[in-house]
Tab-separated table of C-alpha atoms and ligand atoms in Angstrom:
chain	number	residue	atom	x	y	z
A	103	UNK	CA	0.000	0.000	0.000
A	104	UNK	CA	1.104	3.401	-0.891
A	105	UNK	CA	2.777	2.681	-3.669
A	106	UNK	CA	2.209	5.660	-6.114
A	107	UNK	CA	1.251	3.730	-9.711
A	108	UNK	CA	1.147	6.261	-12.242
A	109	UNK	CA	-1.193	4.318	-14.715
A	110	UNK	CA	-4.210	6.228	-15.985
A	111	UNK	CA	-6.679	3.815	-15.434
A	112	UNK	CA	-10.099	5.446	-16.700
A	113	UNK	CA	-12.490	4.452	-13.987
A	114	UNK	CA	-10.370	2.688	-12.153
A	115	UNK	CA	-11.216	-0.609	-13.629
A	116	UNK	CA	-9.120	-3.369	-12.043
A	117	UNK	CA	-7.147	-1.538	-9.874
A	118	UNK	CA	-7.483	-2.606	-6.127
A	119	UNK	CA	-7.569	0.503	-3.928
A	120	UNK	CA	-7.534	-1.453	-0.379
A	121	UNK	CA	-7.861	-4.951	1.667
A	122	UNK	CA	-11.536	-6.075	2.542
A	123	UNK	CA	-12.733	-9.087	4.577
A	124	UNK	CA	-16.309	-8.753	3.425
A	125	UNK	CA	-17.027	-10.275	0.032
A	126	UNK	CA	-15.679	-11.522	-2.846
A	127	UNK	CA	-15.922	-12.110	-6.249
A	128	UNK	CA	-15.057	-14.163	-8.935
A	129	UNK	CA	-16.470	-12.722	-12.269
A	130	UNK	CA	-15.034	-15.026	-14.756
A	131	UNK	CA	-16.311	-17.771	-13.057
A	132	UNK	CA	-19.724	-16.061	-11.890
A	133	UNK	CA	-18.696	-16.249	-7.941
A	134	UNK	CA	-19.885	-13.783	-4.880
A	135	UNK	CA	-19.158	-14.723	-1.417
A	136	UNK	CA	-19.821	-12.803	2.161
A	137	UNK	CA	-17.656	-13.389	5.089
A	138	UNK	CA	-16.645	-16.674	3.270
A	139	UNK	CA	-19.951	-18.150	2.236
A	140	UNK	CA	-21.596	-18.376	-1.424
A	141	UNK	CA	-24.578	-16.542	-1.890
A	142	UNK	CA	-26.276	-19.420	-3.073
A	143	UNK	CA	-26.583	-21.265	-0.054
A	144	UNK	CA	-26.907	-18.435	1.551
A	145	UNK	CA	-30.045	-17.469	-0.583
A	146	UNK	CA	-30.819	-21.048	-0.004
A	147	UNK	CA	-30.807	-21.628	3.902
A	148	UNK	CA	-30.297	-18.300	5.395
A	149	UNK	CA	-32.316	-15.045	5.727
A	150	UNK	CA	-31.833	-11.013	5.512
A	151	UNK	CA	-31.374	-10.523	9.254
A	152	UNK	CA	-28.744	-13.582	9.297
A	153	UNK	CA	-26.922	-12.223	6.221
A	154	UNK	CA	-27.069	-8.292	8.346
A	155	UNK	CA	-25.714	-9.880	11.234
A	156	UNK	CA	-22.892	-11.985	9.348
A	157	UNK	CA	-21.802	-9.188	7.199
A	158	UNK	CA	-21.657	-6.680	10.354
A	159	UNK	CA	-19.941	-9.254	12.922
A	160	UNK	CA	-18.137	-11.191	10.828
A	161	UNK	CA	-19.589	-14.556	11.893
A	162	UNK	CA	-23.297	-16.125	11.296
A	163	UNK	CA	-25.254	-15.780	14.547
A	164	UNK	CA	-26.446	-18.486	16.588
A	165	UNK	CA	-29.939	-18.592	17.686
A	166	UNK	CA	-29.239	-16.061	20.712
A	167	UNK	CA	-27.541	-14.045	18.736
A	168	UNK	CA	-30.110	-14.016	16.149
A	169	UNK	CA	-32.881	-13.766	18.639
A	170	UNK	CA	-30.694	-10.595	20.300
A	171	UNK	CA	-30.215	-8.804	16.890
A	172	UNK	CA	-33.578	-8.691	15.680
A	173	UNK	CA	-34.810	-7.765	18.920
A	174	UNK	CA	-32.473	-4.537	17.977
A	175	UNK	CA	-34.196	-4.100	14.704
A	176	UNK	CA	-37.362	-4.320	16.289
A	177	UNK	CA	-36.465	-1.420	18.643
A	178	UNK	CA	-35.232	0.614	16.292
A	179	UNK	CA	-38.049	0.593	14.055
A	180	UNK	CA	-39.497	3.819	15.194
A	181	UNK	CA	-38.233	7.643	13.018
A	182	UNK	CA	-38.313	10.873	14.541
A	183	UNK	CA	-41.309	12.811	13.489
A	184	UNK	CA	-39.288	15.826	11.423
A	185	UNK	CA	-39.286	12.647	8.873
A	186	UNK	CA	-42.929	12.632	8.643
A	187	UNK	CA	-43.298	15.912	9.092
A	188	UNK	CA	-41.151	16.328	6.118
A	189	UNK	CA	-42.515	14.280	4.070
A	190	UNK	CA	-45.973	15.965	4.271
A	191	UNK	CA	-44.164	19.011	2.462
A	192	UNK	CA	-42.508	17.506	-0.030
A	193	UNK	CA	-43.632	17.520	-3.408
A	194	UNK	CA	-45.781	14.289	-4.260
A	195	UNK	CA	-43.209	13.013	-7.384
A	196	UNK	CA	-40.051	13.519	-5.295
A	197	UNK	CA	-38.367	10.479	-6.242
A	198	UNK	CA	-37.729	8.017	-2.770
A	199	UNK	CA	-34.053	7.716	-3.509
A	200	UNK	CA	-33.534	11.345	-2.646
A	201	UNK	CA	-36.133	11.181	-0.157
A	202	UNK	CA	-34.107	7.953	1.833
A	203	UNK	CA	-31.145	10.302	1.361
A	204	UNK	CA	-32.574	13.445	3.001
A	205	UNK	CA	-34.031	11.173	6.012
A	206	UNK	CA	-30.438	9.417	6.281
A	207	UNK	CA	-29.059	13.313	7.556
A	208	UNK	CA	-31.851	13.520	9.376
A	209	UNK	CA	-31.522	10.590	11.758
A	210	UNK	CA	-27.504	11.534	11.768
A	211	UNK	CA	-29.184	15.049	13.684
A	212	UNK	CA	-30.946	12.944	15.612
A	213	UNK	CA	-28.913	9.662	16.768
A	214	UNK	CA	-27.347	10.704	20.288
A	215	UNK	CA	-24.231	8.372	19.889
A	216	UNK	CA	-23.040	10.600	16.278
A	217	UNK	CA	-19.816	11.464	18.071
A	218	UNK	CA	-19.332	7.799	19.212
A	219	UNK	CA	-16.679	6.781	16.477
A	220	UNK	CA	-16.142	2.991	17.647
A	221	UNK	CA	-16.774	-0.254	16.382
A	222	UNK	CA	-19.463	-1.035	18.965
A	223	UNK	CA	-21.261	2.462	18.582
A	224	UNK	CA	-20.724	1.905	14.556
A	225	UNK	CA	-22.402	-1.157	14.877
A	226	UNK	CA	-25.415	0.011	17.296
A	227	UNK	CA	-26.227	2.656	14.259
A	228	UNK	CA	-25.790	0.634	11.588
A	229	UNK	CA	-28.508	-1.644	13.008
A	230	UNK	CA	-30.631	1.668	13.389
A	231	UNK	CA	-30.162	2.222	10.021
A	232	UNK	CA	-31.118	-1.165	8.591
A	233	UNK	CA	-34.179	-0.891	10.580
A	234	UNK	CA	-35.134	2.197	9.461
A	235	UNK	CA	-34.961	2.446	6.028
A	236	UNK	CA	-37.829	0.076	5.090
A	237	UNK	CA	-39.897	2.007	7.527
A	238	UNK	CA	-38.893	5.013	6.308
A	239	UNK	CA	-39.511	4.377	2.193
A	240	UNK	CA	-42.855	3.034	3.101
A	241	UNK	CA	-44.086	5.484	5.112
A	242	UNK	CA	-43.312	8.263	2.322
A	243	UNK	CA	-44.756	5.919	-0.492
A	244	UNK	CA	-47.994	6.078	1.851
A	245	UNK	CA	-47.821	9.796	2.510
A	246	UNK	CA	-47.266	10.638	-1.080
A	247	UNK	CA	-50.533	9.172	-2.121
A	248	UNK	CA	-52.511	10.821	0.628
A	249	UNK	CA	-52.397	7.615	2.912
A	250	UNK	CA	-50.814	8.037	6.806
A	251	UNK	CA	-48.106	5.866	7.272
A	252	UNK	CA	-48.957	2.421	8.777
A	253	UNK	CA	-47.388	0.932	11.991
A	254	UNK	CA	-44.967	-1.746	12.169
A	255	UNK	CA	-46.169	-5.228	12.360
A	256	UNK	CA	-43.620	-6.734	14.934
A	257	UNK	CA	-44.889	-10.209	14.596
A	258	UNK	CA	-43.922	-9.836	11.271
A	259	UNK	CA	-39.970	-10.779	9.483
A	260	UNK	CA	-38.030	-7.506	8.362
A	261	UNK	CA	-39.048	-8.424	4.635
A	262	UNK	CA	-43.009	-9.464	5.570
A	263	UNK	CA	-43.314	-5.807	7.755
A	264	UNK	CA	-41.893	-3.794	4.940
A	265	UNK	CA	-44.452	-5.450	2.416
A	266	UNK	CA	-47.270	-5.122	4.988
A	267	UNK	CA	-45.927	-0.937	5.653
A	268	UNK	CA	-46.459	-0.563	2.189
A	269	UNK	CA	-49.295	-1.786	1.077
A	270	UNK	CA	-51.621	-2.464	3.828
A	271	UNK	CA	-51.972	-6.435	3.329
A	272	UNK	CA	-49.792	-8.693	5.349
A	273	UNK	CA	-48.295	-10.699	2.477
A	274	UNK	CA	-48.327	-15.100	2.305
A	275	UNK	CA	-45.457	-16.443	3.545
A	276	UNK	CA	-43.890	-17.314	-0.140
A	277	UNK	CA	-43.958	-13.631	-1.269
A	278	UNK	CA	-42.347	-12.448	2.453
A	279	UNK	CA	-39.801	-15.179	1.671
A	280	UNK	CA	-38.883	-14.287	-1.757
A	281	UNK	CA	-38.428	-10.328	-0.677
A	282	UNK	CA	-36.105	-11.619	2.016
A	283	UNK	CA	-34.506	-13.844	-0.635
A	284	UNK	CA	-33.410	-10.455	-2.643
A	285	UNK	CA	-32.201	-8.952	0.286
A	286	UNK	CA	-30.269	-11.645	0.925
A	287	UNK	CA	-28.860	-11.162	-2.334
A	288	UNK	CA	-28.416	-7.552	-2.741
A	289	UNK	CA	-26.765	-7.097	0.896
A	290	UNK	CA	-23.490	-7.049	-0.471
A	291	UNK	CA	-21.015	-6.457	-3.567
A	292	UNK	CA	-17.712	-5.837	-2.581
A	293	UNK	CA	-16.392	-2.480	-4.459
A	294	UNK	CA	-19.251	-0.925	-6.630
A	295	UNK	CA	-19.666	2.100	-7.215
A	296	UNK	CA	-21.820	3.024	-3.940
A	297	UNK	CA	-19.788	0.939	-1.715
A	298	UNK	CA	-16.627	2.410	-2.432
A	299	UNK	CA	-18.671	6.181	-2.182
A	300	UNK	CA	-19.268	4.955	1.069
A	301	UNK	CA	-16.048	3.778	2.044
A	302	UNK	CA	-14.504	6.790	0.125
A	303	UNK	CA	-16.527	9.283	2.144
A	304	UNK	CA	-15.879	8.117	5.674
A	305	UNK	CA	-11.782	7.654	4.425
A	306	UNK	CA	-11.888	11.536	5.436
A	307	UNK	CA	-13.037	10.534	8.976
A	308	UNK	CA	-16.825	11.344	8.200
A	309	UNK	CA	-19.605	9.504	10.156
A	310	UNK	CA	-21.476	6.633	8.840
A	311	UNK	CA	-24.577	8.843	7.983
A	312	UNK	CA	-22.747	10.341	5.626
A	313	UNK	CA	-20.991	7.715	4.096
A	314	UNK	CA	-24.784	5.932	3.739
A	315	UNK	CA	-26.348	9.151	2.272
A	316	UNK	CA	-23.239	8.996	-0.135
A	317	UNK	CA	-24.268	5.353	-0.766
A	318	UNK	CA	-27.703	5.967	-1.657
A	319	UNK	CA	-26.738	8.372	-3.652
A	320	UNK	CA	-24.267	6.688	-5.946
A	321	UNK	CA	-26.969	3.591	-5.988
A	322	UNK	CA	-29.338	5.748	-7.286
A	323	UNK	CA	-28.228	6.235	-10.843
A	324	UNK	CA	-29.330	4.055	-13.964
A	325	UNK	CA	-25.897	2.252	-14.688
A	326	UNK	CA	-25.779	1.315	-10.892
A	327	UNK	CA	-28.576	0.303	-8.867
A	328	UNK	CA	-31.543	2.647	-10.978
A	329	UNK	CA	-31.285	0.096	-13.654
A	330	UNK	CA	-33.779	-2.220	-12.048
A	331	UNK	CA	-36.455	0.512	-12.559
A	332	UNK	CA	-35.656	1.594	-16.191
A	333	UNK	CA	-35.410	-2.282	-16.975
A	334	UNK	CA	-39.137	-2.573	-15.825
A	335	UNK	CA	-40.073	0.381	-17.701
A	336	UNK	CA	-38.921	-0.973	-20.941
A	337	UNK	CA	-40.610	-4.409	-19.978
A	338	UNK	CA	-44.194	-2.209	-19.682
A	339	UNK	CA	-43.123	-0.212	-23.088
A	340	UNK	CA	-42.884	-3.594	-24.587
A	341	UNK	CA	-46.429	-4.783	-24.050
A	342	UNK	CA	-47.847	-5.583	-27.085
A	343	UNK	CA	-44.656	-5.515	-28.900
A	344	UNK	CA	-44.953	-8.401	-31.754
A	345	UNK	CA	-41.072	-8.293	-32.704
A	346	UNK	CA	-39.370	-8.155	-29.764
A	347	UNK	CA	-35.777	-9.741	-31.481
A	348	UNK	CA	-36.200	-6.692	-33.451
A	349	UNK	CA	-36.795	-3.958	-30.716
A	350	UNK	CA	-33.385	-5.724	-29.499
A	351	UNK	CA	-31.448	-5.880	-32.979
A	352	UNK	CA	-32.048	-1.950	-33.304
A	353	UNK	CA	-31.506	-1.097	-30.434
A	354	UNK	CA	-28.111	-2.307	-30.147
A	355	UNK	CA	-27.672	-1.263	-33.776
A	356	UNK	CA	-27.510	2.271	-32.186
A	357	UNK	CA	-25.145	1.412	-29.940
A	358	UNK	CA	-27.919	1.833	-27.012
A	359	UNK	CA	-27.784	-0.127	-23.857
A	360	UNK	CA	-29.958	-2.674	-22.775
A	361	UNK	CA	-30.633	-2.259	-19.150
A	362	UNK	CA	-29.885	-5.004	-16.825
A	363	UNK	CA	-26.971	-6.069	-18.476
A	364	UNK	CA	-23.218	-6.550	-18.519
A	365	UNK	CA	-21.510	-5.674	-15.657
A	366	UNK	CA	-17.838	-4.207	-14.671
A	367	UNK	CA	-16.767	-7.503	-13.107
A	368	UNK	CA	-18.512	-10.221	-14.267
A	369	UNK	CA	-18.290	-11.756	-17.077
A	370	UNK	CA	-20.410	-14.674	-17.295
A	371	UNK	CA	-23.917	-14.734	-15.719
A	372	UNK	CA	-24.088	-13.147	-12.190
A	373	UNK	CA	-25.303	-15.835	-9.251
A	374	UNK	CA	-27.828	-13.877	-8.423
A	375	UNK	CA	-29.456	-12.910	-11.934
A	376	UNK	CA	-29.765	-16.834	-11.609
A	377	UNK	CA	-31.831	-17.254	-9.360
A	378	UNK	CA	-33.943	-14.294	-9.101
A	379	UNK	CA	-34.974	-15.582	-13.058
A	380	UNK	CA	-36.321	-18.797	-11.230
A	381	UNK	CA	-38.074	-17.141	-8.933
A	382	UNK	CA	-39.664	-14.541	-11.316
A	383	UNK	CA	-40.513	-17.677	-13.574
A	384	UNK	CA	-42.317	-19.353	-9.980
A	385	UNK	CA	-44.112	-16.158	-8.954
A	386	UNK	CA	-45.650	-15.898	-12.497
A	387	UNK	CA	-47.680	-19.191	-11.356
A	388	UNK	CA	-49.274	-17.513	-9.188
A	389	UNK	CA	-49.981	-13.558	-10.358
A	390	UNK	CA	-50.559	-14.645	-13.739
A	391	UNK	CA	-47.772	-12.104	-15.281
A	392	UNK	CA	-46.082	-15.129	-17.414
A	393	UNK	CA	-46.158	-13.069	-20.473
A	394	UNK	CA	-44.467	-10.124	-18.507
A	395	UNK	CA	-41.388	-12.556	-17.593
A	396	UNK	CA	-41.623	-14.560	-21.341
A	397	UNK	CA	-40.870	-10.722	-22.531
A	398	UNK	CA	-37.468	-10.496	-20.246
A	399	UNK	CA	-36.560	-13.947	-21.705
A	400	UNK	CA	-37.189	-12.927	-25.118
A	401	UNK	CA	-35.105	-10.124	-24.303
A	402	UNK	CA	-32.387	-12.061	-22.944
A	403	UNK	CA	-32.315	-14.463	-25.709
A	404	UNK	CA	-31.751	-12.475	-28.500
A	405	UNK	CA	-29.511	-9.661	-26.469
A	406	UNK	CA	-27.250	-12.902	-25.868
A	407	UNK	CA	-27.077	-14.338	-29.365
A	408	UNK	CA	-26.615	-10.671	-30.857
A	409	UNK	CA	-24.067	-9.642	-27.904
A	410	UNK	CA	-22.297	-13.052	-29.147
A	411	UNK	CA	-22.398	-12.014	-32.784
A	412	UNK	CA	-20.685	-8.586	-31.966
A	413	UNK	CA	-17.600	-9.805	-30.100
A	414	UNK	CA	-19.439	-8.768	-26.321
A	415	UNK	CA	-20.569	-11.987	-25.231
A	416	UNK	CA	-19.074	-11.299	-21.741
A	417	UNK	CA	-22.593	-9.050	-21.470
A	418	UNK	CA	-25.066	-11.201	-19.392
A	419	UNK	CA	-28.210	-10.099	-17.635
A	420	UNK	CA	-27.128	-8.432	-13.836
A	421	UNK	CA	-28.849	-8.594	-10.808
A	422	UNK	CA	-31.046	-6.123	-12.080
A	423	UNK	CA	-32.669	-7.518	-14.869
A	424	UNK	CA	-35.244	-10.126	-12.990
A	425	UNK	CA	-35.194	-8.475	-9.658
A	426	UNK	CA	-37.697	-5.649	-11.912
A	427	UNK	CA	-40.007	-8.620	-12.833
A	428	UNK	CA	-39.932	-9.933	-9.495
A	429	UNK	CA	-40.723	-6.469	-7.812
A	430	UNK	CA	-43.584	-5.829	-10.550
A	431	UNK	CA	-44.777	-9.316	-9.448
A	432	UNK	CA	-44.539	-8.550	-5.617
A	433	UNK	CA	-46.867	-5.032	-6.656
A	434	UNK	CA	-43.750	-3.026	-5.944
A	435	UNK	CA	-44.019	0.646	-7.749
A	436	UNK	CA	-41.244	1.604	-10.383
A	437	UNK	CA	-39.928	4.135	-8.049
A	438	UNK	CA	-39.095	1.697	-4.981
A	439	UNK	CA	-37.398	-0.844	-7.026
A	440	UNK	CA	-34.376	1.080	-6.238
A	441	UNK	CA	-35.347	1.920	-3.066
A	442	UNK	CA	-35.313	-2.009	-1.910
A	443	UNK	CA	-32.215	-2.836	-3.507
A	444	UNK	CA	-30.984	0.288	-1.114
A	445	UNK	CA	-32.995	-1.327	2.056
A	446	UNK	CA	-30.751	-4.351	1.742
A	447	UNK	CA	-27.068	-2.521	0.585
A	448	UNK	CA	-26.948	-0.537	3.497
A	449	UNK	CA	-26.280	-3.757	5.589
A	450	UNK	CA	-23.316	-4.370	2.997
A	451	UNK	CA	-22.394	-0.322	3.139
A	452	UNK	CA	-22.031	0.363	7.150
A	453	UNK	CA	-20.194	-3.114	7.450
A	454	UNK	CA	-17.492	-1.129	4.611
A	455	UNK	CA	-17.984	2.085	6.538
A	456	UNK	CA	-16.807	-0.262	10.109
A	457	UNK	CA	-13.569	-2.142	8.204
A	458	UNK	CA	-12.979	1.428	6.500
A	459	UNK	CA	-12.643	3.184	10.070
A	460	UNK	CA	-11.560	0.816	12.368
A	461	UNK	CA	-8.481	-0.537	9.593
A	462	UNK	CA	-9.768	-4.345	10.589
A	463	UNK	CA	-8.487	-5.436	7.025
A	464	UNK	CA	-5.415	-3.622	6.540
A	465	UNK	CA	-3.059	-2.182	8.657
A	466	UNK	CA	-3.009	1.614	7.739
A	467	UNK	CA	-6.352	2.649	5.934
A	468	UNK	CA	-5.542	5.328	3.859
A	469	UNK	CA	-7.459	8.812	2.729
A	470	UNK	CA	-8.899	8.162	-0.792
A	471	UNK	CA	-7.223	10.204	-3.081
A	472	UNK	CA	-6.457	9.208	-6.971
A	473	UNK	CA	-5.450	12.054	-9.463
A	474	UNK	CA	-6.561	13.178	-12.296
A	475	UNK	CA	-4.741	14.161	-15.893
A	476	UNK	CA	-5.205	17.406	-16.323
A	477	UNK	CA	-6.186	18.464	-20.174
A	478	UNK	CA	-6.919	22.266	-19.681
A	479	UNK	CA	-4.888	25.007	-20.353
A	480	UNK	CA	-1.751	26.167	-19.065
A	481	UNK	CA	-2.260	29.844	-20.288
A	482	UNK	CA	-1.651	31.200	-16.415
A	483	UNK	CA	1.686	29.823	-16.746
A	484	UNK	CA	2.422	31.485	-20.389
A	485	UNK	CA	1.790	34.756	-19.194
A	486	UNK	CA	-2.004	35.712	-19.366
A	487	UNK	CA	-3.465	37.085	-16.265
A	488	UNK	CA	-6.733	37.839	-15.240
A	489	UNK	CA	-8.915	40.517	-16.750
A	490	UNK	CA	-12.235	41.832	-14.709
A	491	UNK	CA	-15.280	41.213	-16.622
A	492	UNK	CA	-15.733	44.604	-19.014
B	542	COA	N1	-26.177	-3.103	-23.519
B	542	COA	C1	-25.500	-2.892	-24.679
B	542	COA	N2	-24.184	-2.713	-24.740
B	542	COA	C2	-23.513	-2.769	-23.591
B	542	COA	C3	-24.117	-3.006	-22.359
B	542	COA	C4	-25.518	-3.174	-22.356
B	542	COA	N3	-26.172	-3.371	-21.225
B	542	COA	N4	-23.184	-2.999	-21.386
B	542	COA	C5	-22.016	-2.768	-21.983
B	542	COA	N5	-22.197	-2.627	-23.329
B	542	COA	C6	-21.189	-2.360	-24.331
B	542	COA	C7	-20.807	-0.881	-24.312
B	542	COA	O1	-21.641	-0.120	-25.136
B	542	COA	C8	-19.383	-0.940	-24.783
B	542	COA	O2	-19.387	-1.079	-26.163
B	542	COA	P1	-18.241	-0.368	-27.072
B	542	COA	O3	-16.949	-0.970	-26.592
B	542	COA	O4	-18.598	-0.774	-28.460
B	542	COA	O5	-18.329	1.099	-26.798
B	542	COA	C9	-18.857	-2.227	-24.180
B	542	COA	O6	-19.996	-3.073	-23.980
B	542	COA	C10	-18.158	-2.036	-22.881
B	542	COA	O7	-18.954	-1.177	-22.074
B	542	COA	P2	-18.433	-0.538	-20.720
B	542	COA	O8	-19.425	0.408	-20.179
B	542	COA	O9	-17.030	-0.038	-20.889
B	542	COA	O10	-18.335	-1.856	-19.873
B	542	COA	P3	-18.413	-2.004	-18.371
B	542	COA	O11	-18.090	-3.410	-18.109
B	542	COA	O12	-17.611	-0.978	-17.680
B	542	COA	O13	-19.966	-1.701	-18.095
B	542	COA	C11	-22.002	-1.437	-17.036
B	542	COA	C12	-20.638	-2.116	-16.994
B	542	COA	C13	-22.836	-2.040	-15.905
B	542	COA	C14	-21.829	0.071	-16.791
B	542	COA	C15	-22.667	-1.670	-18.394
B	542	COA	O14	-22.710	-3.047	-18.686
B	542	COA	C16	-24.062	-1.066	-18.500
B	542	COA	O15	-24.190	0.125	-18.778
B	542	COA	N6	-25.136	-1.885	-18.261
B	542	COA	C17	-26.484	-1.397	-18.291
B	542	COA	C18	-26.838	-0.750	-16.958
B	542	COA	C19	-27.007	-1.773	-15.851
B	542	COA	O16	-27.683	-2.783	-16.023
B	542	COA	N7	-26.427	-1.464	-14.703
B	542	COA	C20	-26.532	-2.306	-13.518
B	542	COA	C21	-25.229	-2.968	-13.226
B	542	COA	S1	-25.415	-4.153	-11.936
């Protein structure tokens, strides 16, 4: 570390920037791990609150410890009311991305232990925060469309209370299980984009609020986690689209993108694209949207045998390209997609933010800080000074 490599490396593809001990991946061979474990068993056999707790503490939880951490969620479920009352001025089409991000300061103004910089106080608001953003996209979905926000269901999983917060109905036990399924799956990623914001952000010694509001934000654009909704919006386009090989062929024949795939890392097809299209194939038994999830095959058929045909076949569906179908299924609106796929990073974010501040994977963690070419002119330094406006 600290080696100065002066390489311009245009996004910084490839270039490792520190030491982590939370996840992994192998993208040739289509591999993610957390803390050691492959996200398909852990989809399999484990759930969101298990996958929080393993990603935070470094270990799975036994049944006390399970028992004793979502006893913490369930106490932190409650917001201060400046949320609310916020939310009741905003405009109705503020979009719940920036809305999560505006609440995130808030709680930072409102969380007693802000100053309290160590592991164990990290860890106390981290929970908070896990807890809390569910509760607190729900309640402004609700409040946007005139409706007051609902109150926990504490009988209720994490995944079952935010489905219940948000639309009134507590959901069956399959749907609550598939939502905690995605979590599961989106907790984690090791350096993405938001993730390294995150980690990036708090380098400079800035609390974990920030470093989550700088999360959010970075998540919320279309070639990071906003892809999910735009890949659901061109599945509702589509309806009634007879040629749907040929929507594809001209489309790339502009050199557009096709949403929900390819990704920086992998390049075959991402574990979890795998089996969120299983489970958007299974839910279409029972809400009767088989034609909606027979489009995003279509899709994906020809996109792969035309990505093969121009030299890109490394560019696979992502995570985001059935987790749309499988909100649409679970009634989730476009504008939460994101949203959800924030309610389960975070748990992957403040575990970064920890290992960032307290240097638990390398020695001497460093203040981010690449350079940049610069391309401008040197005028100042060949004599021209400046002249006031005239
Ligand atoms: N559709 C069509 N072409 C794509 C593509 C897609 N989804 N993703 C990449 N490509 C093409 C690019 O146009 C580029 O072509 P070119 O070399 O002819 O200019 C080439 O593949 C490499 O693209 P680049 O952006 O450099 O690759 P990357 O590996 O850095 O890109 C993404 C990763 C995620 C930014 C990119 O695949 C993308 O934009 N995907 C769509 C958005 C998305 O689903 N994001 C969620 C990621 S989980």
């Amino acid at each position: 570390m600290g080696k100065t490599v002066d390489v311009k490396n245009i996004g910084l593809r490839g270039v490792t920037v520190a030491d982590t001990k939370v996840s992994f991946i192998d993208g040739e061979k289509g591999i993610l791990i957390y803390r050691g474990y492959r996200i398909e068993d852990l989809a399999e056999k484990s759930t969101f609150p298990e996958v929080a707790y393993l990603l935070l503490q470094g270990n799975l939880p036994n049944k006390k410890q399970l028992a004793g951490f979502n006893e913490e969620l369930l106490k932190a479920r409650e917001i201060p009311d400046q949320i609310y009352e916020g939310m009741k001025q905003y405009p109705a089409e503020a979009l719940t991305m920036d809305i999560l991000q505006s609440s995130i300061s808030i709680l930072a103004m409102h969380d007693p232990e802000l100053e309290d910089d160590t592991r164990e106080a990290n860890v106390r608001k981290a929970t908070r925060l896990i807890a809390r953003l569910p509760i607190i996209a729900a309640a402004w979905h609700r409040i946007r469309k005139g409706l007051a926000p609902l109150s926990s269901d504490d009988s209720l999983s994490h995944a079952a209370n935010f489905l219940w917060l948000l639309h009134g109905e507590t959901p069956s036990e399959e749907v609550a299980r598939d939502l905690d399924i995605c979590l599961v799956l989106h907790a984690d990623h090791t350096f993405n984009a938001s993730t390294f914001a995150c980690r990036e952000v708090v380098s400079t010694k800035a609390h974990i609020y920030a470093g989550v509001a700088a999360g959010v934000g970075a998540l919320s654009g279309s070639l990071h986690g906003g892809a999910n909704a735009k890949v659901m919006k061109t599945l509702l386009a589509l309806e009634g689209e007879n040629d749907i090989a040929g929507w594809v062929r001209e489309k790339l024949d502009r050199h557009e993108r096709i949403m929900g795939m390819g990704h920086a890392v992998y390049k075959t097809m991402d574990p979890r694209a795998i089996i969120l299209k299983e489970m958007a194939q299974r839910l279409a038994k029972t809400t009767g949207m088989g034609k909606l999830v027979e489009r995003s095959m279509q899709i994906e058929k020809t996109a792969l045998e035309e990505f093969e045909k121009r030299g890109k076949s490394q560019i696979k569906p992502n995570v985001d390209f059935y987790s749309a179908t499988v909100y649409h299924q679970m009634g989730i609106p476009l504008d939460l997609m994101t949203p959800i796929f924030a309610i389960s990073r975070v748990a992957g974010w403040t575990t970064h933010i920890i290992e960032e501040k307290t240097g638990e994977a390398q020695e001497k963690p460093a203040l981010y800080r690449p350079k940049a070419e610069y391309v401008g002119t040197y005028c100042g330094l060949m004599g021209c000074t400046y002249t006031p406006p005239s």
